CSV table of C-alpha atoms in Angstrom, one decimal:
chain,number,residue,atom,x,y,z
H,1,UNK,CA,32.3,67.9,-2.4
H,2,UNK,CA,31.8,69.0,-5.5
H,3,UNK,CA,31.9,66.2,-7.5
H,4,UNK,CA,30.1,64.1,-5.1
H,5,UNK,CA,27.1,66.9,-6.0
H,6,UNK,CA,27.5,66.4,-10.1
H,7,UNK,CA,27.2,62.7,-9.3
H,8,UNK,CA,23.9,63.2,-7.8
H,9,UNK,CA,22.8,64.6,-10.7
H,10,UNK,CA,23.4,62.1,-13.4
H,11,UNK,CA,22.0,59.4,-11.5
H,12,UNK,CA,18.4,60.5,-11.8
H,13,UNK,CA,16.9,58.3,-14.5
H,14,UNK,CA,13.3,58.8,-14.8
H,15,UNK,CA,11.7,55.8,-13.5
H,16,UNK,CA,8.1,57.0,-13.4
H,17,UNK,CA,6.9,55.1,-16.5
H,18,UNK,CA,8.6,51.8,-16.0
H,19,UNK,CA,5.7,50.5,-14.0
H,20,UNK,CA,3.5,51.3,-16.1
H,21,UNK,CA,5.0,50.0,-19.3
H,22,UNK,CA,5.4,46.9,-16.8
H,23,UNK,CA,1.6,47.3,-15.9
H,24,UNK,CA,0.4,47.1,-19.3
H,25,UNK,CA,2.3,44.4,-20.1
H,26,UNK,CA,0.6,42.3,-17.0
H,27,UNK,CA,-2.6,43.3,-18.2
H,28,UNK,CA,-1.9,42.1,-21.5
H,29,UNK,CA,-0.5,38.6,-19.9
H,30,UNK,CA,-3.9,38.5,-17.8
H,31,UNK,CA,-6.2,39.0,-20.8
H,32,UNK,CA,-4.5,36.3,-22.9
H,33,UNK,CA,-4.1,33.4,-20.9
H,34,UNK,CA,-6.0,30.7,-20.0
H,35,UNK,CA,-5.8,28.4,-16.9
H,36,UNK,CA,-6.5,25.4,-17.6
H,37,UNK,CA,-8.0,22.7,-15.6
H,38,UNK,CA,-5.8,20.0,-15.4
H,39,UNK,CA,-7.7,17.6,-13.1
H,40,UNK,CA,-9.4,14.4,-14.3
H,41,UNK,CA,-9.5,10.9,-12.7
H,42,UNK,CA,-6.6,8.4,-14.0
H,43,UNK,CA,-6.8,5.4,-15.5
H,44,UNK,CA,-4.8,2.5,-16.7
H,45,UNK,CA,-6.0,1.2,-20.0
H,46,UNK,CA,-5.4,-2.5,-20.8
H,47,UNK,CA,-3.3,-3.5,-23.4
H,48,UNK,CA,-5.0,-5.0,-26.5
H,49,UNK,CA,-6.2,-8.1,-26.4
H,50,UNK,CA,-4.3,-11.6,-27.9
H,51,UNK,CA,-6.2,-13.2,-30.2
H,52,UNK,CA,-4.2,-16.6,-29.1
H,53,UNK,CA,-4.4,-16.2,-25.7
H,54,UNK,CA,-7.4,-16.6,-23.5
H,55,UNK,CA,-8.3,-14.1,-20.7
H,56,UNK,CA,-6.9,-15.4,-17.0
H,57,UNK,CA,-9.9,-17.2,-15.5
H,58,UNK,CA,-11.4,-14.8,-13.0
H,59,UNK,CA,-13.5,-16.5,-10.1
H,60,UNK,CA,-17.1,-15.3,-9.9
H,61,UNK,CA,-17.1,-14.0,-6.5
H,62,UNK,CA,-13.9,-12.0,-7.3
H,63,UNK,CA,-15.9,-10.0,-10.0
H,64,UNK,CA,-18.4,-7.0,-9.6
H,65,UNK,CA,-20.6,-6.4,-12.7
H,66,UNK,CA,-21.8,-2.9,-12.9
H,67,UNK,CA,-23.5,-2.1,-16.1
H,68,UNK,CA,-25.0,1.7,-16.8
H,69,UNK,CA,-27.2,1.5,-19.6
H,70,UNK,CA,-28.7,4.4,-22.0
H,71,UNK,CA,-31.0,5.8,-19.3
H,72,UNK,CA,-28.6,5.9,-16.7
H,73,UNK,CA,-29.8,3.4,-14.7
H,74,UNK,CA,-27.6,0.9,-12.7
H,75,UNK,CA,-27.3,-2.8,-12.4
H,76,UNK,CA,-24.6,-4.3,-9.8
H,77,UNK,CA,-24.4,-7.9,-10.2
H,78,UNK,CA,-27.6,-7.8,-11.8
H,79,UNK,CA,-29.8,-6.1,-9.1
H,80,UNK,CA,-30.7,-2.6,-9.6
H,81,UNK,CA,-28.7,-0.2,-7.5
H,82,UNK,CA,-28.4,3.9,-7.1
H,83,UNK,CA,-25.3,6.4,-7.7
H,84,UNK,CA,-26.0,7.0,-4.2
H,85,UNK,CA,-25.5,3.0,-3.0
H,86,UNK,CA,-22.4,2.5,-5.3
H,87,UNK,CA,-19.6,3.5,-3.2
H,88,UNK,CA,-20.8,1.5,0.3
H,89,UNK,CA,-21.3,-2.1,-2.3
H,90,UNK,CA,-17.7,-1.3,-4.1
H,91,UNK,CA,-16.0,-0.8,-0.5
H,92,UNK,CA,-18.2,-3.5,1.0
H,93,UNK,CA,-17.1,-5.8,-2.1
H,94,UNK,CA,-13.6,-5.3,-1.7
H,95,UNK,CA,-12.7,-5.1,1.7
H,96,UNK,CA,-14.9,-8.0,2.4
H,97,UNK,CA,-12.2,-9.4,4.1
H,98,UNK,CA,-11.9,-7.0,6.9
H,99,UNK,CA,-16.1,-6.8,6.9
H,100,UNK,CA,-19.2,-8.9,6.0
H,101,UNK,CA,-16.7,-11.8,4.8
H,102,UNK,CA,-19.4,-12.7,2.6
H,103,UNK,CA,-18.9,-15.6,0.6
H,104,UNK,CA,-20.3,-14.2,-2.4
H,105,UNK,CA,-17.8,-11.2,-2.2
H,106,UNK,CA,-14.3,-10.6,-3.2
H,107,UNK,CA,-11.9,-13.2,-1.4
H,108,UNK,CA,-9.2,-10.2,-0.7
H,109,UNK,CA,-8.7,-6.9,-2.2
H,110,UNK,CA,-6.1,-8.0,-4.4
H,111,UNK,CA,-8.2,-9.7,-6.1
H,112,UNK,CA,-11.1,-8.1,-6.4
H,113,UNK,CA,-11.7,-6.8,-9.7
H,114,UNK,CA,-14.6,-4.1,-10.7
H,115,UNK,CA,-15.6,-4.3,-14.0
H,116,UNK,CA,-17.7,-1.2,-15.8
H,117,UNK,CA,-19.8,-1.3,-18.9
H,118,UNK,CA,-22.2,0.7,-20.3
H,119,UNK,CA,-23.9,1.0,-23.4
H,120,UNK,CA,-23.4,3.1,-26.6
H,121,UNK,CA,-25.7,5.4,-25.6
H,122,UNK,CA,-24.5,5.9,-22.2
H,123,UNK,CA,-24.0,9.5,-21.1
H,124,UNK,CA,-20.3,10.5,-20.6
H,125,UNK,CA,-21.8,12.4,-17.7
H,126,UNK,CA,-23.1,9.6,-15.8
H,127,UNK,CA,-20.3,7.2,-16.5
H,128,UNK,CA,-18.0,9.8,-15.0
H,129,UNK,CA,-19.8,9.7,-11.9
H,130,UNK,CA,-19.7,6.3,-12.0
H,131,UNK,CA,-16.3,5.8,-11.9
H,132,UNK,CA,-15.5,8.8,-10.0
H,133,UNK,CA,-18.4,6.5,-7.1
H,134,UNK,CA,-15.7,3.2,-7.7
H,135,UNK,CA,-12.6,5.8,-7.3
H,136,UNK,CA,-13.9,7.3,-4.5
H,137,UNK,CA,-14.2,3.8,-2.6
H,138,UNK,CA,-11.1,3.2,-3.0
H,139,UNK,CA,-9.7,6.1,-2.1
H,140,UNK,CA,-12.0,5.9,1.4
H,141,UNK,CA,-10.5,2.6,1.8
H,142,UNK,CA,-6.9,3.3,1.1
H,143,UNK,CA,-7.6,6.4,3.5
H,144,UNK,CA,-8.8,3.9,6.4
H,145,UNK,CA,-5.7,1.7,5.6
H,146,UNK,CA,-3.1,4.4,6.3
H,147,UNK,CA,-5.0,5.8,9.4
H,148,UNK,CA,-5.0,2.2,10.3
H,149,UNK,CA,-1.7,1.4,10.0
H,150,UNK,CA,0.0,4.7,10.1
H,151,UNK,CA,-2.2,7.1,12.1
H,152,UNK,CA,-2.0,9.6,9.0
H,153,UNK,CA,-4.4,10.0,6.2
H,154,UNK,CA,-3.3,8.2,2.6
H,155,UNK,CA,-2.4,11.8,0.8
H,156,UNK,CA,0.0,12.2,3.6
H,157,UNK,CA,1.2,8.5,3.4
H,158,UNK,CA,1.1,9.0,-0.4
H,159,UNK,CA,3.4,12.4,-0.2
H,160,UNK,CA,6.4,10.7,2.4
H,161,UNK,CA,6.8,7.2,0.1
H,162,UNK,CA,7.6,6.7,-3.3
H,163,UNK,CA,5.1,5.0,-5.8
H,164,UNK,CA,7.0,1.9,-5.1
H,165,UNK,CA,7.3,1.2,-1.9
H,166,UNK,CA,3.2,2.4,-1.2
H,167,UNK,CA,2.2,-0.7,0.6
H,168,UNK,CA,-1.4,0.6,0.8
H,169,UNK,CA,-1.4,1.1,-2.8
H,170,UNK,CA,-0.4,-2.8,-3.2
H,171,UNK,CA,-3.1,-3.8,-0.1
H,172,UNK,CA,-6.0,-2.3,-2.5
H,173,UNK,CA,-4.8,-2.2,-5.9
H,174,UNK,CA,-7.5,0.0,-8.4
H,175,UNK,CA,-8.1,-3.2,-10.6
H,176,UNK,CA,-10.8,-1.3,-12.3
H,177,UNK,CA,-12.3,-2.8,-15.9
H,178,UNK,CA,-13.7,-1.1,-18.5
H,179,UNK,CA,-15.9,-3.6,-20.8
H,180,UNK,CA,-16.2,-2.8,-24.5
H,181,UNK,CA,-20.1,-1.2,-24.6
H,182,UNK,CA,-23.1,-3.3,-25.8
H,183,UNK,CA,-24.2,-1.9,-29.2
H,184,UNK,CA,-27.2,-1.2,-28.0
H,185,UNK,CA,-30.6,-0.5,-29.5
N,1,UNK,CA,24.6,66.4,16.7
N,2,UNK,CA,24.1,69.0,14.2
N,3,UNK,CA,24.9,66.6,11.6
N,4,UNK,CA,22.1,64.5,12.7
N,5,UNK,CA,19.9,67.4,12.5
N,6,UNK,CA,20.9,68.3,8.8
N,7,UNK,CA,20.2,64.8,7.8
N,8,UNK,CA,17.0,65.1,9.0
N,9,UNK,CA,15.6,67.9,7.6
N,10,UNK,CA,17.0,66.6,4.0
N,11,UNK,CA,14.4,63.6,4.4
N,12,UNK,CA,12.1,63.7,1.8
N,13,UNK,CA,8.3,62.9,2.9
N,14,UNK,CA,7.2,61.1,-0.1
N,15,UNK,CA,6.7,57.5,-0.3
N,16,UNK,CA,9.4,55.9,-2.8
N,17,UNK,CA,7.8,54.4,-5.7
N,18,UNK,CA,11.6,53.4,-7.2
N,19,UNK,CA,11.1,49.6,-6.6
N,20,UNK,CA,7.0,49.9,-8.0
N,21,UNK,CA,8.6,48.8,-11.0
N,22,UNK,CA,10.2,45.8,-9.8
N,23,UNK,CA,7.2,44.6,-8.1
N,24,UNK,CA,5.2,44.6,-11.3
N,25,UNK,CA,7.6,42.9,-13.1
N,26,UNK,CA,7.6,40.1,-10.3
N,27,UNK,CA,3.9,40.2,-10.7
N,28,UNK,CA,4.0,40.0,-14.6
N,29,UNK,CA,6.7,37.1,-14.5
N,30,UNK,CA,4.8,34.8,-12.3
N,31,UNK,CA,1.7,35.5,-14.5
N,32,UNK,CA,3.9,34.6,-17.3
N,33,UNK,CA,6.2,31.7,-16.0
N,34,UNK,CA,2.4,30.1,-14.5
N,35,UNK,CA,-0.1,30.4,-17.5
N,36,UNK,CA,-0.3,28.3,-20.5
N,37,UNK,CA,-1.1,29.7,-24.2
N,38,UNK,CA,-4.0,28.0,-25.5
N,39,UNK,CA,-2.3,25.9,-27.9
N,40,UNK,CA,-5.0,24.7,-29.9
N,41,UNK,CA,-7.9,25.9,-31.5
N,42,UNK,CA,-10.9,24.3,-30.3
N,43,UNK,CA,-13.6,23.1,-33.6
N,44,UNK,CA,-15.7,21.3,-31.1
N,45,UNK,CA,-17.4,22.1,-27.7
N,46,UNK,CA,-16.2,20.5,-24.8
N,47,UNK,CA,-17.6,21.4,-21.4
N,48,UNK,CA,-16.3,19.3,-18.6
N,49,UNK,CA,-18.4,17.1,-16.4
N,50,UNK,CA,-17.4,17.4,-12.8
N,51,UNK,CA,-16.2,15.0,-10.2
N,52,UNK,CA,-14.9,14.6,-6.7
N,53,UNK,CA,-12.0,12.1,-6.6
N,54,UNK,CA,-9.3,13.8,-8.4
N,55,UNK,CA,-5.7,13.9,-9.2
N,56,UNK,CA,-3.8,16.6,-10.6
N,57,UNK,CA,-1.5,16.5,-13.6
N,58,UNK,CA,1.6,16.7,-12.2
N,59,UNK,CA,3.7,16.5,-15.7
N,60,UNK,CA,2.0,19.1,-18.2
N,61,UNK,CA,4.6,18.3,-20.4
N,62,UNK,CA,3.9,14.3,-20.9
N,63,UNK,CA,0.3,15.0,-21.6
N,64,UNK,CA,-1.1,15.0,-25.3
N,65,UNK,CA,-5.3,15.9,-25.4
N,66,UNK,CA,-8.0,14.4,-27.3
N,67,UNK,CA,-10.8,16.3,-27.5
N,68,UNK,CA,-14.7,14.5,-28.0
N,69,UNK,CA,-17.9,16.5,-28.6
N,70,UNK,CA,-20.6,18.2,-30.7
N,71,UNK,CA,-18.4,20.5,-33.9
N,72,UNK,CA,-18.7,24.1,-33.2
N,73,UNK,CA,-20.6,24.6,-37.0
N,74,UNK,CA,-20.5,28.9,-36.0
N,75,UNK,CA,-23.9,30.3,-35.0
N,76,UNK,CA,-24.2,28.9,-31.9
N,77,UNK,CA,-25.0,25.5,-33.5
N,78,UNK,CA,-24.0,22.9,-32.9
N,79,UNK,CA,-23.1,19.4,-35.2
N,80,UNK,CA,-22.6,15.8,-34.6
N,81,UNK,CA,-19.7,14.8,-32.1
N,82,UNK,CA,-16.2,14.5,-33.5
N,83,UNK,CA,-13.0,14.1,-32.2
N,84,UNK,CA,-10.8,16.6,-32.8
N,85,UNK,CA,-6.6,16.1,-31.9
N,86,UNK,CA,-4.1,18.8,-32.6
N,87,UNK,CA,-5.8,21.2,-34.7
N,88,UNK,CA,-7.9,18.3,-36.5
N,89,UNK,CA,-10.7,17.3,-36.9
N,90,UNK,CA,-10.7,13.1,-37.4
N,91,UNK,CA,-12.4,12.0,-39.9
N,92,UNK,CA,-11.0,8.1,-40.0
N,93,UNK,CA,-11.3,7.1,-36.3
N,94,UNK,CA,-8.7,4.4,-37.2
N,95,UNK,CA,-6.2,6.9,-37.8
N,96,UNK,CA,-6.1,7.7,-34.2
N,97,UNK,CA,-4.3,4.7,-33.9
N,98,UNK,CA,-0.9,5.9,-35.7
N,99,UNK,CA,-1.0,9.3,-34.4
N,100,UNK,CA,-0.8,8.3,-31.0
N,101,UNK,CA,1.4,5.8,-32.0
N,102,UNK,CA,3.8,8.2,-32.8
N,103,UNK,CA,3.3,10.2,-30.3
N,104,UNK,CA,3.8,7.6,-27.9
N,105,UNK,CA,7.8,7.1,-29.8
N,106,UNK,CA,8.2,10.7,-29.2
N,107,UNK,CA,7.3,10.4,-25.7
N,108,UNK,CA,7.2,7.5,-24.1
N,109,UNK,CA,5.7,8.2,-20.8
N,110,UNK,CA,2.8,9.7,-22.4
N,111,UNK,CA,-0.3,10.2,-20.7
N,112,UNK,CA,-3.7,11.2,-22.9
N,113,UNK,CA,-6.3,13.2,-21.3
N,114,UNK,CA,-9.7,12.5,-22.7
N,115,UNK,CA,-11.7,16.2,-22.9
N,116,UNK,CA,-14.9,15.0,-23.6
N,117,UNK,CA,-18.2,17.1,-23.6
N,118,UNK,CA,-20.9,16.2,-20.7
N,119,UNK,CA,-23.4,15.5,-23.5
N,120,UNK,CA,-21.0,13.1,-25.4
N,121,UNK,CA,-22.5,8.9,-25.5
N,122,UNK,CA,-20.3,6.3,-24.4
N,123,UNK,CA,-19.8,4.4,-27.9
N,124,UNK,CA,-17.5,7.1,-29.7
N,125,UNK,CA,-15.5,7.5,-26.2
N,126,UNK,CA,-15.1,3.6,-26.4
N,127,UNK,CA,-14.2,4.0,-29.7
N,128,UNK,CA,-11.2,6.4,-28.9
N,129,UNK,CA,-10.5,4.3,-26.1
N,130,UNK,CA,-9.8,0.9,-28.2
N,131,UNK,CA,-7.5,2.8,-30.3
N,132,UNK,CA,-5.4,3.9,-27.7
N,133,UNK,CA,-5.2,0.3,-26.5
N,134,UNK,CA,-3.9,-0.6,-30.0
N,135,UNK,CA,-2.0,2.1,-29.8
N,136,UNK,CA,-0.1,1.2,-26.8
N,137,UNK,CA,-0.9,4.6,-25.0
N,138,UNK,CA,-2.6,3.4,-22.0
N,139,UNK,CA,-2.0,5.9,-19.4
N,140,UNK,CA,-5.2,8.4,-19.9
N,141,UNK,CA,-7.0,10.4,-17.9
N,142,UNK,CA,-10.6,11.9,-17.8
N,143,UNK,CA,-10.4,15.6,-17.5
N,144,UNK,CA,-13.1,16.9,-15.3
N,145,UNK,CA,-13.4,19.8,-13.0
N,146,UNK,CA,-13.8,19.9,-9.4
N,147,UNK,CA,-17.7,19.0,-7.8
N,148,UNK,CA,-18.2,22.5,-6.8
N,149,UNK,CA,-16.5,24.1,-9.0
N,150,UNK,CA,-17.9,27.0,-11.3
N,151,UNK,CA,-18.4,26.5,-15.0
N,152,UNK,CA,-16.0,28.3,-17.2
């Protein structure tokens, strides 16, 4: 009985300031750090060009030209177009075998190809929206394709199968080109 | 029965504040284990543009940043664009061709994320650009933020 009481006794450690030693050191982590933003849109770079070897030829119809110049302003396959129109002509391009099947448009996804220049003077800004317009086609497309086939929506599809085996990803490959800028004026 | 009753009457009526501690310390590791130290220290201004049709970077650890825009000159002014990797400045826009280079032989599942200021032209991003091609680093990525997003 006794000792059970002297026990007691010794076993009160003053815990009171722990939390806030462990407080100020959470404050000091919250001050100091930064989240970053770690989103951004992907893209596969080419590798460099052979001097001795001449580019694949690329059928005509299999090629849409967009070209952003200085001001901003768009040009798909040399008409004038708006940020707003971009995405329908990309997906209309593309899947033109499941659509229009337009003659003058991409044979099959595969081989469709979208090719982006802009000049010097371009604004980052607007060539980012750009390309986030041709991304987000494909991504509506790819997203149709696995409701199509698989009832679910691509990120879904995306998360269940590896990068491999993705047939959707192979059905609308992002053949996306980025043309070396005009010098410009 | 009269135990019971002692027992009872021993209860203290305070709320126990013993495990507090413990819960701040859980608090402050996740804070700890989650956020990243800004490695670098930033000699130009990059504000991101914003888009809609993002991905993630899964891999923090295979990424190596470029950063494009205007040089901070102090003041709140502002000079022409630069590129700045690491903690430097380039001056020789070829040279961006060996540093990635070895960067890439470091790591070679290296992606480059392009932080590029809103305001930035095409021709110096196209620039950067080529010399990753001749690099070999070809995986990049545009950092942006999200459309609706707030500016930080």
């Amino acid at each position: 009985m006794l000792l059970k009481k002297r026990e007691r006794v010794v076993g009160e450690v003053p815990q009171a300031g722990m939390a806030d030693i462990a407080f100020l050191l959470l404050i000091f982590f919250l001050v100091v750090t930064t989240i970053d933003v770690d989103t951004g849109i992907f893209m596969q770079l080419p590798p460099p060009p052979d001097p001795e070897q001449e580019p694949p030829p690329i059928r005509e119809r299999n090629l849409m030209n967009i070209l952003v110049n200085a001001q901003g302003l768009i040009l798909i396959n040399e008409e004038p177009a708006s940020l707003q129109d971009v995405q329908q002509l990309v997906m209309d391009f593309v899947d033109n075998e499941n659509r229009a099947q337009d003659p003058d448009l991409a044979e099959d996804p595969r081989s469709a190809i979208v090719s982006i220049k802009t000049d010097r003077q371009t604004p980052y800004e607007i060539y980012i929206d750009m390309l986030d317009e041709v991304i987000g086609a494909y991504r509506q497309l790819r997203n149709e394709a696995a409701q199509r086939e698989f009832g679910i929506t691509y990120r879904e599809y995306q998360n269940r199968v590896s990068r491999d085996d993705n047939v959707i990803r192979e059905m609308y490959p992002q053949n996306i080109s980025l043309a070396e800028p005009d010098p410009g004026s | 029965m009269s135990k019971f009753q002692k027992k009872q009457a021993n209860t203290k009526q305070q709320v126990p504040t013993a495990a507090m501690p413990d819960i701040i310390f859980m608090l402050l590791i996740f804070f700890m284990v989650v956020t990243v130290l800004r490695e670098v220290e930033l000699q130009v201004r990059v504000d991101f543009t914003r888009a809609d049709n993002i991905e993630k970077i899964e891999q923090k650890r295979l990424v190596s940043y470029i950063y494009i825009g205007p040089e901070i000159l102090g003041g709140g002014q502002y000079g022409d664009t630069r590129v700045q990797i690491d903690d430097a400045l380039i001056d020789d826009i070829y040279a961006i061709r060996r540093l990635m280079y070895d960067k890439l032989s470091e790591e070679p599942r290296l992606i480059v994320s392009l932080r590029v200021d809103e305001a930035s032209e095409m021709g110096v991003v196209s620039d950067v650009q080529q010399e990753l091609r001749e690099a070999g680093t070809l995986r990049i990525n545009y950092s942006t933020l999200r459309g609706d997003q707030a500016p930080m």
